[in-house]
Amino acid sequence: MLKTASRRENTISPLTNFALNGGFIVLALACVLPVVLVIVVSFTHNDSLLSRGYSFFPAKWSLIAYESLFKDYGTILRAYGVSVGITAAGTLLSVLLMALYAYPISRQDYPLRPFFTFFFVFHDAVQRRHREQVHRVHAGTRAAGQLSVAYASAAHRPV
């Protein structure tokens, strides 16, 4: 007879289990509620949206957005077609270029293999470092901008 693996009991304390479940519920709501809001807003009348703003409980419901969507479906279909075409072309081009690059450097007898391998590794390292520098500069600019706004607002406060 085949032995089945014994199941271990939950070793997390009830309080920790409750806290983890609560945290996961909050994360799930943070993911689901924006989608629900977009769906509700799509059924909200424009006047209600302009006067009251975004709300989970709109004052006036409407199908105007969907009427205009289905009335001018050619533009939407063309946009989806362009998106799908660009995605397919980009994917095919990427796979083709990677195959054309990978095949020669996989050959042991290829004379330029060390050069192309070094080029790939060096290019990747340079690109990664450049991304890190851009991120640092962007984060510093953003922090400096927030800091200058804070100083400017503090300087203009009435005493």
JSON list of C-alpha atoms in Angstrom, two decimals, residues 29 40 46 66-67 73 82 84 102 123 138 141 155 157:
[
{"chain": "A", "resi": 29, "resn": "LEU", "atom": "CA", "xyz": [-9.21, 45.01, -2.18]},
{"chain": "A", "resi": 40, "resn": "VAL", "atom": "CA", "xyz": [-18.96, 51.74, -12.33]},
{"chain": "A", "resi": 46, "resn": "ASN", "atom": "CA", "xyz": [-21.23, 62.52, -17.73]},
{"chain": "A", "resi": 66, "resn": "TYR", "atom": "CA", "xyz": [-21.09, 52.22, -24.55]},
{"chain": "A", "resi": 67, "resn": "GLU", "atom": "CA", "xyz": [-23.42, 53.67, -27.17]},
{"chain": "A", "resi": 73, "resn": "TYR", "atom": "CA", "xyz": [-16.44, 50.59, -33.48]},
{"chain": "A", "resi": 82, "resn": "VAL", "atom": "CA", "xyz": [-2.47, 48.24, -34.75]},
{"chain": "A", "resi": 84, "resn": "VAL", "atom": "CA", "xyz": [-1.78, 43.42, -32.13]},
{"chain": "A", "resi": 102, "resn": "ALA", "atom": "CA", "xyz": [22.67, 33.21, -30.41]},
{"chain": "A", "resi": 123, "resn": "HIS", "atom": "CA", "xyz": [26.54, 45.90, -23.46]},
{"chain": "A", "resi": 138, "resn": "HIS", "atom": "CA", "xyz": [15.14, 60.79, -11.62]},
{"chain": "A", "resi": 141, "resn": "THR", "atom": "CA", "xyz": [15.17, 65.27, -9.19]},
{"chain": "A", "resi": 155, "resn": "ALA", "atom": "CA", "xyz": [8.25, 80.51, 2.92]},
{"chain": "A", "resi": 157, "resn": "ARG", "atom": "CA", "xyz": [2.93, 80.85, 5.04]}
]
